[in-house]
JSON list of C-alpha atoms in Angstrom, two decimals:
[
{"chain": "A", "resi": 1, "resn": "GLU", "atom": "CA", "xyz": [122.74, 134.61, 169.84]},
{"chain": "A", "resi": 2, "resn": "ALA", "atom": "CA", "xyz": [121.09, 132.46, 171.56]},
{"chain": "A", "resi": 3, "resn": "GLY", "atom": "CA", "xyz": [119.28, 129.71, 169.49]},
{"chain": "A", "resi": 4, "resn": "VAL", "atom": "CA", "xyz": [116.28, 127.84, 169.14]},
{"chain": "A", "resi": 5, "resn": "VAL", "atom": "CA", "xyz": [115.61, 127.13, 173.40]},
{"chain": "A", "resi": 6, "resn": "GLN", "atom": "CA", "xyz": [113.32, 123.89, 174.02]},
{"chain": "A", "resi": 7, "resn": "SER", "atom": "CA", "xyz": [112.10, 122.28, 177.16]},
{"chain": "A", "resi": 8, "resn": "PRO", "atom": "CA", "xyz": [111.93, 119.76, 178.82]},
{"chain": "A", "resi": 9, "resn": "ARG", "atom": "CA", "xyz": [114.37, 117.54, 176.63]},
{"chain": "A", "resi": 10, "resn": "TYR", "atom": "CA", "xyz": [113.39, 114.11, 177.56]},
{"chain": "A", "resi": 11, "resn": "LYS", "atom": "CA", "xyz": [109.88, 113.17, 179.01]},
{"chain": "A", "resi": 12, "resn": "ILE", "atom": "CA", "xyz": [108.12, 109.76, 179.89]},
{"chain": "A", "resi": 13, "resn": "ILE", "atom": "CA", "xyz": [104.71, 109.55, 180.71]},
{"chain": "A", "resi": 14, "resn": "GLU", "atom": "CA", "xyz": [102.17, 106.46, 181.07]},
{"chain": "A", "resi": 15, "resn": "LYS", "atom": "CA", "xyz": [99.44, 106.59, 178.10]},
{"chain": "A", "resi": 16, "resn": "LYS", "atom": "CA", "xyz": [96.24, 108.69, 178.55]},
{"chain": "A", "resi": 17, "resn": "GLN", "atom": "CA", "xyz": [98.19, 111.46, 180.77]},
{"chain": "A", "resi": 18, "resn": "PRO", "atom": "CA", "xyz": [98.41, 115.16, 179.34]},
{"chain": "A", "resi": 19, "resn": "VAL", "atom": "CA", "xyz": [102.07, 116.20, 178.60]},
{"chain": "A", "resi": 20, "resn": "ALA", "atom": "CA", "xyz": [103.16, 120.15, 177.29]},
{"chain": "A", "resi": 21, "resn": "PHE", "atom": "CA", "xyz": [106.28, 120.93, 175.52]},
{"chain": "A", "resi": 22, "resn": "TRP", "atom": "CA", "xyz": [107.12, 124.96, 175.34]},
{"chain": "A", "resi": 23, "resn": "CYS", "atom": "CA", "xyz": [109.80, 126.62, 172.78]},
{"chain": "A", "resi": 24, "resn": "ASN", "atom": "CA", "xyz": [111.57, 130.24, 172.98]},
{"chain": "A", "resi": 25, "resn": "PRO", "atom": "CA", "xyz": [112.54, 131.05, 169.33]},
{"chain": "A", "resi": 26, "resn": "ILE", "atom": "CA", "xyz": [114.92, 132.58, 168.37]},
{"chain": "A", "resi": 27, "resn": "SER", "atom": "CA", "xyz": [114.88, 136.51, 168.89]},
{"chain": "A", "resi": 28, "resn": "GLY", "atom": "CA", "xyz": [113.37, 138.77, 166.34]},
{"chain": "A", "resi": 29, "resn": "HIS", "atom": "CA", "xyz": [112.22, 135.23, 164.11]},
{"chain": "A", "resi": 30, "resn": "ASN", "atom": "CA", "xyz": [108.58, 135.85, 164.11]},
{"chain": "A", "resi": 31, "resn": "THR", "atom": "CA", "xyz": [107.58, 132.65, 161.96]},
{"chain": "A", "resi": 32, "resn": "LEU", "atom": "CA", "xyz": [107.70, 129.10, 164.37]},
{"chain": "A", "resi": 33, "resn": "TYR", "atom": "CA", "xyz": [106.98, 125.57, 163.62]},
{"chain": "A", "resi": 34, "resn": "TRP", "atom": "CA", "xyz": [106.40, 122.59, 165.35]},
{"chain": "A", "resi": 35, "resn": "TYR", "atom": "CA", "xyz": [107.82, 119.35, 163.79]},
{"chain": "A", "resi": 36, "resn": "LEU", "atom": "CA", "xyz": [107.50, 116.02, 164.46]},
{"chain": "A", "resi": 37, "resn": "GLN", "atom": "CA", "xyz": [110.15, 113.27, 164.09]},
{"chain": "A", "resi": 38, "resn": "ASN", "atom": "CA", "xyz": [109.83, 109.29, 164.42]},
{"chain": "A", "resi": 39, "resn": "LEU", "atom": "CA", "xyz": [112.84, 107.32, 164.83]},
{"chain": "A", "resi": 40, "resn": "GLY", "atom": "CA", "xyz": [114.24, 107.27, 160.48]},
{"chain": "A", "resi": 41, "resn": "GLN", "atom": "CA", "xyz": [111.99, 109.83, 159.35]},
{"chain": "A", "resi": 42, "resn": "GLY", "atom": "CA", "xyz": [112.33, 113.28, 158.65]},
{"chain": "A", "resi": 43, "resn": "PRO", "atom": "CA", "xyz": [110.49, 115.83, 160.44]},
{"chain": "A", "resi": 44, "resn": "GLU", "atom": "CA", "xyz": [107.05, 116.24, 159.75]},
{"chain": "A", "resi": 45, "resn": "LEU", "atom": "CA", "xyz": [105.53, 119.74, 160.33]},
{"chain": "A", "resi": 46, "resn": "LEU", "atom": "CA", "xyz": [102.24, 120.32, 162.93]},
{"chain": "A", "resi": 47, "resn": "ILE", "atom": "CA", "xyz": [102.07, 123.64, 162.84]},
{"chain": "A", "resi": 48, "resn": "ARG", "atom": "CA", "xyz": [103.32, 127.03, 161.89]},
{"chain": "A", "resi": 49, "resn": "TYR", "atom": "CA", "xyz": [102.92, 130.28, 163.55]},
{"chain": "A", "resi": 50, "resn": "GLU", "atom": "CA", "xyz": [103.53, 133.72, 162.02]},
{"chain": "A", "resi": 51, "resn": "ASN", "atom": "CA", "xyz": [103.71, 136.03, 165.19]},
{"chain": "A", "resi": 52, "resn": "GLU", "atom": "CA", "xyz": [100.79, 134.78, 166.83]},
{"chain": "A", "resi": 53, "resn": "GLU", "atom": "CA", "xyz": [98.50, 133.60, 163.79]},
{"chain": "A", "resi": 54, "resn": "ALA", "atom": "CA", "xyz": [98.61, 129.56, 163.36]},
{"chain": "A", "resi": 55, "resn": "VAL", "atom": "CA", "xyz": [98.64, 129.69, 159.61]},
{"chain": "A", "resi": 56, "resn": "ASP", "atom": "CA", "xyz": [99.23, 126.43, 158.64]},
{"chain": "A", "resi": 57, "resn": "ASP", "atom": "CA", "xyz": [97.56, 123.66, 161.34]},
{"chain": "A", "resi": 58, "resn": "SER", "atom": "CA", "xyz": [96.26, 121.42, 158.96]},
{"chain": "A", "resi": 59, "resn": "GLN", "atom": "CA", "xyz": [98.51, 118.44, 160.17]},
{"chain": "A", "resi": 60, "resn": "LEU", "atom": "CA", "xyz": [97.91, 118.88, 163.72]},
{"chain": "A", "resi": 61, "resn": "PRO", "atom": "CA", "xyz": [95.78, 115.74, 164.76]},
{"chain": "A", "resi": 62, "resn": "LYS", "atom": "CA", "xyz": [93.03, 118.10, 166.56]},
{"chain": "A", "resi": 63, "resn": "ASP", "atom": "CA", "xyz": [91.53, 116.05, 168.27]},
{"chain": "A", "resi": 64, "resn": "ARG", "atom": "CA", "xyz": [94.43, 115.13, 170.84]},
{"chain": "A", "resi": 65, "resn": "PHE", "atom": "CA", "xyz": [96.98, 117.95, 169.65]},
{"chain": "A", "resi": 66, "resn": "SER", "atom": "CA", "xyz": [96.67, 121.90, 170.53]},
{"chain": "A", "resi": 67, "resn": "ALA", "atom": "CA", "xyz": [99.31, 124.72, 170.39]},
{"chain": "A", "resi": 68, "resn": "GLU", "atom": "CA", "xyz": [99.48, 128.14, 171.40]},
{"chain": "A", "resi": 69, "resn": "ARG", "atom": "CA", "xyz": [101.58, 131.28, 170.55]},
{"chain": "A", "resi": 70, "resn": "LEU", "atom": "CA", "xyz": [99.69, 134.06, 172.62]},
{"chain": "A", "resi": 71, "resn": "LYS", "atom": "CA", "xyz": [102.23, 136.74, 172.51]},
{"chain": "A", "resi": 72, "resn": "GLY", "atom": "CA", "xyz": [103.79, 135.95, 169.41]},
{"chain": "A", "resi": 73, "resn": "VAL", "atom": "CA", "xyz": [107.03, 134.60, 171.09]},
{"chain": "A", "resi": 74, "resn": "ASP", "atom": "CA", "xyz": [107.40, 131.01, 172.88]},
{"chain": "A", "resi": 75, "resn": "SER", "atom": "CA", "xyz": [105.14, 128.64, 172.21]},
{"chain": "A", "resi": 76, "resn": "THR", "atom": "CA", "xyz": [103.66, 125.33, 173.36]},
{"chain": "A", "resi": 77, "resn": "LEU", "atom": "CA", "xyz": [102.58, 122.41, 172.03]},
{"chain": "A", "resi": 78, "resn": "LYS", "atom": "CA", "xyz": [100.30, 120.01, 174.61]},
{"chain": "A", "resi": 79, "resn": "ILE", "atom": "CA", "xyz": [98.61, 116.62, 174.02]},
{"chain": "A", "resi": 80, "resn": "GLN", "atom": "CA", "xyz": [96.21, 115.09, 175.75]},
{"chain": "A", "resi": 81, "resn": "PRO", "atom": "CA", "xyz": [95.86, 112.56, 176.20]},
{"chain": "A", "resi": 82, "resn": "ALA", "atom": "CA", "xyz": [98.94, 110.97, 175.36]},
{"chain": "A", "resi": 83, "resn": "GLU", "atom": "CA", "xyz": [98.98, 107.52, 173.08]},
{"chain": "A", "resi": 84, "resn": "LEU", "atom": "CA", "xyz": [101.24, 105.26, 172.23]},
{"chain": "A", "resi": 85, "resn": "GLY", "atom": "CA", "xyz": [102.23, 106.30, 168.87]},
{"chain": "A", "resi": 86, "resn": "ASP", "atom": "CA", "xyz": [102.86, 109.78, 170.23]},
{"chain": "A", "resi": 87, "resn": "SER", "atom": "CA", "xyz": [106.20, 108.98, 171.02]},
{"chain": "A", "resi": 88, "resn": "ALA", "atom": "CA", "xyz": [108.42, 110.66, 169.07]},
{"chain": "A", "resi": 89, "resn": "VAL", "atom": "CA", "xyz": [111.22, 114.06, 169.02]},
{"chain": "A", "resi": 90, "resn": "TYR", "atom": "CA", "xyz": [109.29, 116.97, 169.05]},
{"chain": "A", "resi": 91, "resn": "LEU", "atom": "CA", "xyz": [111.23, 119.18, 167.17]},
{"chain": "A", "resi": 92, "resn": "CYS", "atom": "CA", "xyz": [110.66, 123.24, 167.17]},
{"chain": "A", "resi": 93, "resn": "ALA", "atom": "CA", "xyz": [112.27, 126.04, 164.81]},
{"chain": "A", "resi": 94, "resn": "SER", "atom": "CA", "xyz": [112.09, 129.19, 163.90]},
{"chain": "A", "resi": 95, "resn": "SER", "atom": "CA", "xyz": [112.94, 130.98, 161.17]},
{"chain": "A", "resi": 96, "resn": "LEU", "atom": "CA", "xyz": [113.24, 135.12, 159.80]},
{"chain": "A", "resi": 97, "resn": "GLU", "atom": "CA", "xyz": [110.97, 136.33, 157.12]},
{"chain": "A", "resi": 98, "resn": "HIS", "atom": "CA", "xyz": [111.93, 135.57, 154.01]},
{"chain": "A", "resi": 99, "resn": "ARG", "atom": "CA", "xyz": [112.41, 138.59, 152.40]},
{"chain": "A", "resi": 100, "resn": "LEU", "atom": "CA", "xyz": [115.11, 139.65, 155.77]},
{"chain": "A", "resi": 101, "resn": "ALA", "atom": "CA", "xyz": [116.47, 135.96, 155.45]},
{"chain": "A", "resi": 102, "resn": "GLY", "atom": "CA", "xyz": [119.81, 135.35, 153.96]},
{"chain": "A", "resi": 103, "resn": "ALA", "atom": "CA", "xyz": [118.56, 132.03, 152.68]},
{"chain": "A", "resi": 104, "resn": "PRO", "atom": "CA", "xyz": [115.00, 132.49, 152.15]},
{"chain": "A", "resi": 105, "resn": "GLY", "atom": "CA", "xyz": [112.86, 129.33, 153.93]},
{"chain": "A", "resi": 106, "resn": "GLU", "atom": "CA", "xyz": [116.13, 128.28, 156.28]},
{"chain": "A", "resi": 107, "resn": "GLN", "atom": "CA", "xyz": [114.86, 127.47, 159.27]},
{"chain": "A", "resi": 108, "resn": "PHE", "atom": "CA", "xyz": [116.44, 126.91, 162.55]},
{"chain": "A", "resi": 109, "resn": "PHE", "atom": "CA", "xyz": [115.82, 123.88, 164.80]},
{"chain": "A", "resi": 110, "resn": "GLY", "atom": "CA", "xyz": [115.89, 123.54, 168.62]},
{"chain": "A", "resi": 111, "resn": "PRO", "atom": "CA", "xyz": [117.17, 120.48, 170.47]},
{"chain": "A", "resi": 112, "resn": "GLY", "atom": "CA", "xyz": [114.00, 118.87, 170.31]},
{"chain": "A", "resi": 113, "resn": "THR", "atom": "CA", "xyz": [111.84, 117.25, 173.11]},
{"chain": "A", "resi": 114, "resn": "ARG", "atom": "CA", "xyz": [112.25, 113.07, 173.67]},
{"chain": "A", "resi": 115, "resn": "LEU", "atom": "CA", "xyz": [108.76, 111.90, 174.57]},
{"chain": "A", "resi": 116, "resn": "THR", "atom": "CA", "xyz": [108.12, 108.04, 175.39]},
{"chain": "A", "resi": 117, "resn": "VAL", "atom": "CA", "xyz": [104.91, 107.00, 176.20]},
{"chain": "A", "resi": 118, "resn": "LEU", "atom": "CA", "xyz": [104.20, 104.39, 178.13]},
{"chain": "B", "resi": 1, "resn": "GLN", "atom": "CA", "xyz": [104.39, 109.04, 146.40]},
{"chain": "B", "resi": 2, "resn": "LYS", "atom": "CA", "xyz": [105.92, 110.78, 148.78]},
{"chain": "B", "resi": 3, "resn": "GLU", "atom": "CA", "xyz": [106.82, 114.35, 148.43]},
{"chain": "B", "resi": 4, "resn": "VAL", "atom": "CA", "xyz": [110.68, 114.08, 149.04]},
{"chain": "B", "resi": 5, "resn": "GLU", "atom": "CA", "xyz": [112.09, 110.69, 148.08]},
{"chain": "B", "resi": 6, "resn": "GLN", "atom": "CA", "xyz": [115.88, 110.29, 148.81]},
{"chain": "B", "resi": 7, "resn": "ASN", "atom": "CA", "xyz": [118.21, 106.78, 148.30]},
{"chain": "B", "resi": 8, "resn": "SER", "atom": "CA", "xyz": [117.72, 105.11, 151.53]},
{"chain": "B", "resi": 9, "resn": "GLY", "atom": "CA", "xyz": [121.34, 103.94, 152.42]},
{"chain": "B", "resi": 10, "resn": "PRO", "atom": "CA", "xyz": [122.52, 103.88, 154.83]},
{"chain": "B", "resi": 11, "resn": "LEU", "atom": "CA", "xyz": [126.05, 104.89, 152.63]},
{"chain": "B", "resi": 12, "resn": "SER", "atom": "CA", "xyz": [129.44, 103.71, 154.26]},
{"chain": "B", "resi": 13, "resn": "VAL", "atom": "CA", "xyz": [132.24, 105.48, 152.51]},
{"chain": "B", "resi": 14, "resn": "PRO", "atom": "CA", "xyz": [135.94, 105.49, 152.82]},
{"chain": "B", "resi": 15, "resn": "GLU", "atom": "CA", "xyz": [137.53, 108.65, 154.89]},
{"chain": "B", "resi": 16, "resn": "GLY", "atom": "CA", "xyz": [139.05, 110.80, 151.47]},
{"chain": "B", "resi": 17, "resn": "ALA", "atom": "CA", "xyz": [136.20, 109.69, 149.15]},
{"chain": "B", "resi": 18, "resn": "ILE", "atom": "CA", "xyz": [133.53, 111.37, 147.67]},
{"chain": "B", "resi": 19, "resn": "ALA", "atom": "CA", "xyz": [130.07, 110.84, 149.18]},
{"chain": "B", "resi": 20, "resn": "SER", "atom": "CA", "xyz": [126.71, 111.09, 146.69]},
{"chain": "B", "resi": 21, "resn": "LEU", "atom": "CA", "xyz": [123.79, 111.79, 148.34]},
{"chain": "B", "resi": 22, "resn": "ASN", "atom": "CA", "xyz": [120.28, 112.13, 145.47]},
{"chain": "B", "resi": 23, "resn": "CYS", "atom": "CA", "xyz": [117.38, 113.45, 146.45]},
{"chain": "B", "resi": 24, "resn": "THR", "atom": "CA", "xyz": [113.91, 113.41, 144.15]},
{"chain": "B", "resi": 25, "resn": "TYR", "atom": "CA", "xyz": [110.47, 115.99, 144.68]},
{"chain": "B", "resi": 26, "resn": "SER", "atom": "CA", "xyz": [106.86, 115.21, 143.46]},
{"chain": "B", "resi": 27, "resn": "ASP", "atom": "CA", "xyz": [106.12, 119.05, 143.16]},
{"chain": "B", "resi": 28, "resn": "ARG", "atom": "CA", "xyz": [107.36, 121.26, 140.25]},
{"chain": "B", "resi": 29, "resn": "GLY", "atom": "CA", "xyz": [106.04, 123.89, 141.72]},
{"chain": "B", "resi": 30, "resn": "SER", "atom": "CA", "xyz": [108.91, 123.48, 144.79]},
{"chain": "B", "resi": 31, "resn": "GLN", "atom": "CA", "xyz": [110.96, 126.61, 144.68]},
{"chain": "B", "resi": 32, "resn": "SER", "atom": "CA", "xyz": [113.89, 126.03, 147.30]},
{"chain": "B", "resi": 33, "resn": "PHE", "atom": "CA", "xyz": [116.01, 123.11, 148.23]},
{"chain": "B", "resi": 34, "resn": "PHE", "atom": "CA", "xyz": [117.89, 122.87, 151.50]},
{"chain": "B", "resi": 35, "resn": "TRP", "atom": "CA", "xyz": [120.34, 119.96, 152.71]},
{"chain": "B", "resi": 36, "resn": "TYR", "atom": "CA", "xyz": [120.48, 119.43, 156.57]},
{"chain": "B", "resi": 37, "resn": "ARG", "atom": "CA", "xyz": [123.02, 117.24, 158.72]},
{"chain": "B", "resi": 38, "resn": "GLN", "atom": "CA", "xyz": [121.51, 115.82, 161.61]},
{"chain": "B", "resi": 39, "resn": "TYR", "atom": "CA", "xyz": [123.95, 113.77, 164.00]},
{"chain": "B", "resi": 40, "resn": "SER", "atom": "CA", "xyz": [122.54, 111.27, 166.26]},
{"chain": "B", "resi": 41, "resn": "GLY", "atom": "CA", "xyz": [120.69, 112.38, 168.69]},
{"chain": "B", "resi": 42, "resn": "LYS", "atom": "CA", "xyz": [120.85, 116.18, 167.77]},
{"chain": "B", "resi": 43, "resn": "SER", "atom": "CA", "xyz": [118.76, 118.74, 165.92]},
{"chain": "B", "resi": 44, "resn": "PRO", "atom": "CA", "xyz": [118.78, 119.23, 162.03]},
{"chain": "B", "resi": 45, "resn": "GLU", "atom": "CA", "xyz": [121.04, 122.15, 160.79]},
{"chain": "B", "resi": 46, "resn": "LEU", "atom": "CA", "xyz": [121.56, 123.43, 157.56]},
{"chain": "B", "resi": 47, "resn": "ILE", "atom": "CA", "xyz": [124.42, 122.70, 155.57]},
{"chain": "B", "resi": 48, "resn": "MET", "atom": "CA", "xyz": [123.46, 124.10, 151.44]},
{"chain": "B", "resi": 49, "resn": "PHE", "atom": "CA", "xyz": [120.73, 125.76, 149.88]},
{"chain": "B", "resi": 50, "resn": "ILE", "atom": "CA", "xyz": [119.95, 126.18, 146.31]},
{"chain": "B", "resi": 51, "resn": "TYR", "atom": "CA", "xyz": [117.45, 127.92, 143.87]},
{"chain": "B", "resi": 52, "resn": "SER", "atom": "CA", "xyz": [118.60, 127.72, 140.69]},
{"chain": "B", "resi": 53, "resn": "ASN", "atom": "CA", "xyz": [119.24, 124.79, 138.29]},
{"chain": "B", "resi": 54, "resn": "GLY", "atom": "CA", "xyz": [123.23, 123.48, 138.22]},
{"chain": "B", "resi": 55, "resn": "ASP", "atom": "CA", "xyz": [126.07, 123.03, 140.74]},
{"chain": "B", "resi": 56, "resn": "LYS", "atom": "CA", "xyz": [126.59, 125.55, 143.73]},
{"chain": "B", "resi": 57, "resn": "GLU", "atom": "CA", "xyz": [130.04, 124.88, 146.31]},
{"chain": "B", "resi": 58, "resn": "ASP", "atom": "CA", "xyz": [130.49, 125.47, 149.53]},
{"chain": "B", "resi": 59, "resn": "GLY", "atom": "CA", "xyz": [134.05, 124.28, 150.55]},
{"chain": "B", "resi": 60, "resn": "ARG", "atom": "CA", "xyz": [133.93, 120.44, 150.71]},
{"chain": "B", "resi": 61, "resn": "PHE", "atom": "CA", "xyz": [130.07, 120.24, 149.37]},
{"chain": "B", "resi": 62, "resn": "THR", "atom": "CA", "xyz": [128.49, 120.26, 146.46]},
{"chain": "B", "resi": 63, "resn": "ALA", "atom": "CA", "xyz": [124.92, 120.82, 145.56]},
{"chain": "B", "resi": 64, "resn": "GLN", "atom": "CA", "xyz": [123.18, 120.37, 142.35]},
{"chain": "B", "resi": 65, "resn": "LEU", "atom": "CA", "xyz": [120.04, 121.33, 140.96]},
{"chain": "B", "resi": 66, "resn": "ASN", "atom": "CA", "xyz": [118.02, 119.59, 138.21]},
{"chain": "B", "resi": 67, "resn": "LYS", "atom": "CA", "xyz": [114.22, 121.30, 138.21]},
{"chain": "B", "resi": 68, "resn": "ALA", "atom": "CA", "xyz": [113.49, 119.41, 134.69]},
{"chain": "B", "resi": 69, "resn": "SER", "atom": "CA", "xyz": [114.51, 116.31, 136.35]},
{"chain": "B", "resi": 70, "resn": "GLN", "atom": "CA", "xyz": [113.03, 117.37, 139.77]},
{"chain": "B", "resi": 71, "resn": "TYR", "atom": "CA", "xyz": [115.78, 116.09, 141.09]},
{"chain": "B", "resi": 72, "resn": "VAL", "atom": "CA", "xyz": [118.93, 117.40, 143.84]},
{"chain": "B", "resi": 73, "resn": "SER", "atom": "CA", "xyz": [121.69, 116.05, 144.62]},
{"chain": "B", "resi": 74, "resn": "LEU", "atom": "CA", "xyz": [124.62, 116.66, 147.73]},
{"chain": "B", "resi": 75, "resn": "LEU", "atom": "CA", "xyz": [128.24, 115.84, 147.15]},
{"chain": "B", "resi": 76, "resn": "ILE", "atom": "CA", "xyz": [130.98, 115.50, 149.59]},
{"chain": "B", "resi": 77, "resn": "ARG", "atom": "CA", "xyz": [134.14, 115.55, 148.80]},
{"chain": "B", "resi": 78, "resn": "ASP", "atom": "CA", "xyz": [137.20, 114.87, 150.49]},
{"chain": "B", "resi": 79, "resn": "SER", "atom": "CA", "xyz": [134.88, 112.98, 153.44]},
{"chain": "B", "resi": 80, "resn": "GLN", "atom": "CA", "xyz": [135.95, 112.87, 156.57]},
{"chain": "B", "resi": 81, "resn": "PRO", "atom": "CA", "xyz": [134.67, 110.82, 160.25]},
{"chain": "B", "resi": 82, "resn": "SER", "atom": "CA", "xyz": [133.26, 113.96, 160.92]},
{"chain": "B", "resi": 83, "resn": "ASP", "atom": "CA", "xyz": [130.75, 113.79, 158.10]},
{"chain": "B", "resi": 84, "resn": "SER", "atom": "CA", "xyz": [129.13, 110.80, 159.74]},
{"chain": "B", "resi": 85, "resn": "ALA", "atom": "CA", "xyz": [125.70, 111.81, 159.73]},
{"chain": "B", "resi": 86, "resn": "THR", "atom": "CA", "xyz": [122.05, 111.27, 158.52]},
{"chain": "B", "resi": 87, "resn": "TYR", "atom": "CA", "xyz": [121.65, 114.22, 155.80]},
{"chain": "B", "resi": 88, "resn": "LEU", "atom": "CA", "xyz": [118.57, 115.67, 155.02]},
{"chain": "B", "resi": 89, "resn": "CYS", "atom": "CA", "xyz": [116.85, 116.96, 151.72]},
{"chain": "B", "resi": 90, "resn": "ALA", "atom": "CA", "xyz": [113.87, 119.58, 152.45]},
{"chain": "B", "resi": 91, "resn": "VAL", "atom": "CA", "xyz": [112.35, 121.03, 149.68]},
{"chain": "B", "resi": 92, "resn": "LEU", "atom": "CA", "xyz": [110.36, 124.31, 149.92]},
{"chain": "B", "resi": 93, "resn": "ASN", "atom": "CA", "xyz": [106.82, 125.10, 148.31]},
{"chain": "B", "resi": 94, "resn": "ASP", "atom": "CA", "xyz": [104.75, 127.93, 149.63]},
{"chain": "B", "resi": 95, "resn": "TYR", "atom": "CA", "xyz": [106.36, 128.33, 153.09]},
{"chain": "B", "resi": 96, "resn": "LYS", "atom": "CA", "xyz": [105.92, 124.59, 153.86]},
{"chain": "B", "resi": 97, "resn": "LEU", "atom": "CA", "xyz": [109.66, 122.37, 154.13]},
{"chain": "B", "resi": 98, "resn": "SER", "atom": "CA", "xyz": [108.99, 119.05, 153.35]},
{"chain": "B", "resi": 99, "resn": "PHE", "atom": "CA", "xyz": [111.82, 116.47, 154.51]},
{"chain": "B", "resi": 100, "resn": "GLY", "atom": "CA", "xyz": [113.07, 113.34, 152.83]},
{"chain": "B", "resi": 101, "resn": "ALA", "atom": "CA", "xyz": [113.78, 110.30, 155.45]},
{"chain": "B", "resi": 102, "resn": "GLY", "atom": "CA", "xyz": [117.14, 111.03, 155.30]},
{"chain": "B", "resi": 103, "resn": "THR", "atom": "CA", "xyz": [120.59, 109.30, 154.18]},
{"chain": "B", "resi": 104, "resn": "THR", "atom": "CA", "xyz": [122.35, 107.95, 156.77]},
{"chain": "B", "resi": 105, "resn": "VAL", "atom": "CA", "xyz": [126.31, 108.11, 155.73]},
{"chain": "B", "resi": 106, "resn": "THR", "atom": "CA", "xyz": [129.28, 106.23, 157.64]},
{"chain": "B", "resi": 107, "resn": "VAL", "atom": "CA", "xyz": [132.65, 107.78, 156.71]},
{"chain": "B", "resi": 108, "resn": "ARG", "atom": "CA", "xyz": [135.77, 104.55, 157.40]},
{"chain": "B", "resi": 109, "resn": "ALA", "atom": "CA", "xyz": [138.57, 106.17, 158.76]}
]
């Protein structure tokens, strides 16, 4: 079974430029998450989708960040314009509905996109 | 106060010893508790989960949960060099998973 797929793996951009990250969750996982992980810190949730609906975007900085999951499968996270402080690893994760999961709440993470803003 | 706090580390243990990792959480309504392992430059992977008070053992790993004290721990017995990684404690509350900053473990051969 394929895991969570993310691209690109690495991205280097100048500040004020736009950037986009793509995620394809594990087949059958209806819940998708975007996290930001700074060096030496745990992942911090940016947004959670149930199918195509963003059910928790309270931590997403909406002035510059946006996300979409139009058909309830893959998702895109965008930053426009990027700032120096946005340099981090952006992780995508997915999970089954709790009632179907062997470990309800378990999230499966993709390899992440390491963003460097110069 | 952070939602999830872990002992800061780094923790260095000799091969074959027990590594003990601690985690406290602030929300008494938290439902489920997870330990993820993250190798350098890699993504987190689940190694243990626990829902009920007490101990849960899986191979060389034992998770302990005390909801009254809002405390979760992970013991790694017979530590191996391959256990060298950062261990993240995560707490689930209303579908939101909150992570601690992680404890980095180094197992000395």
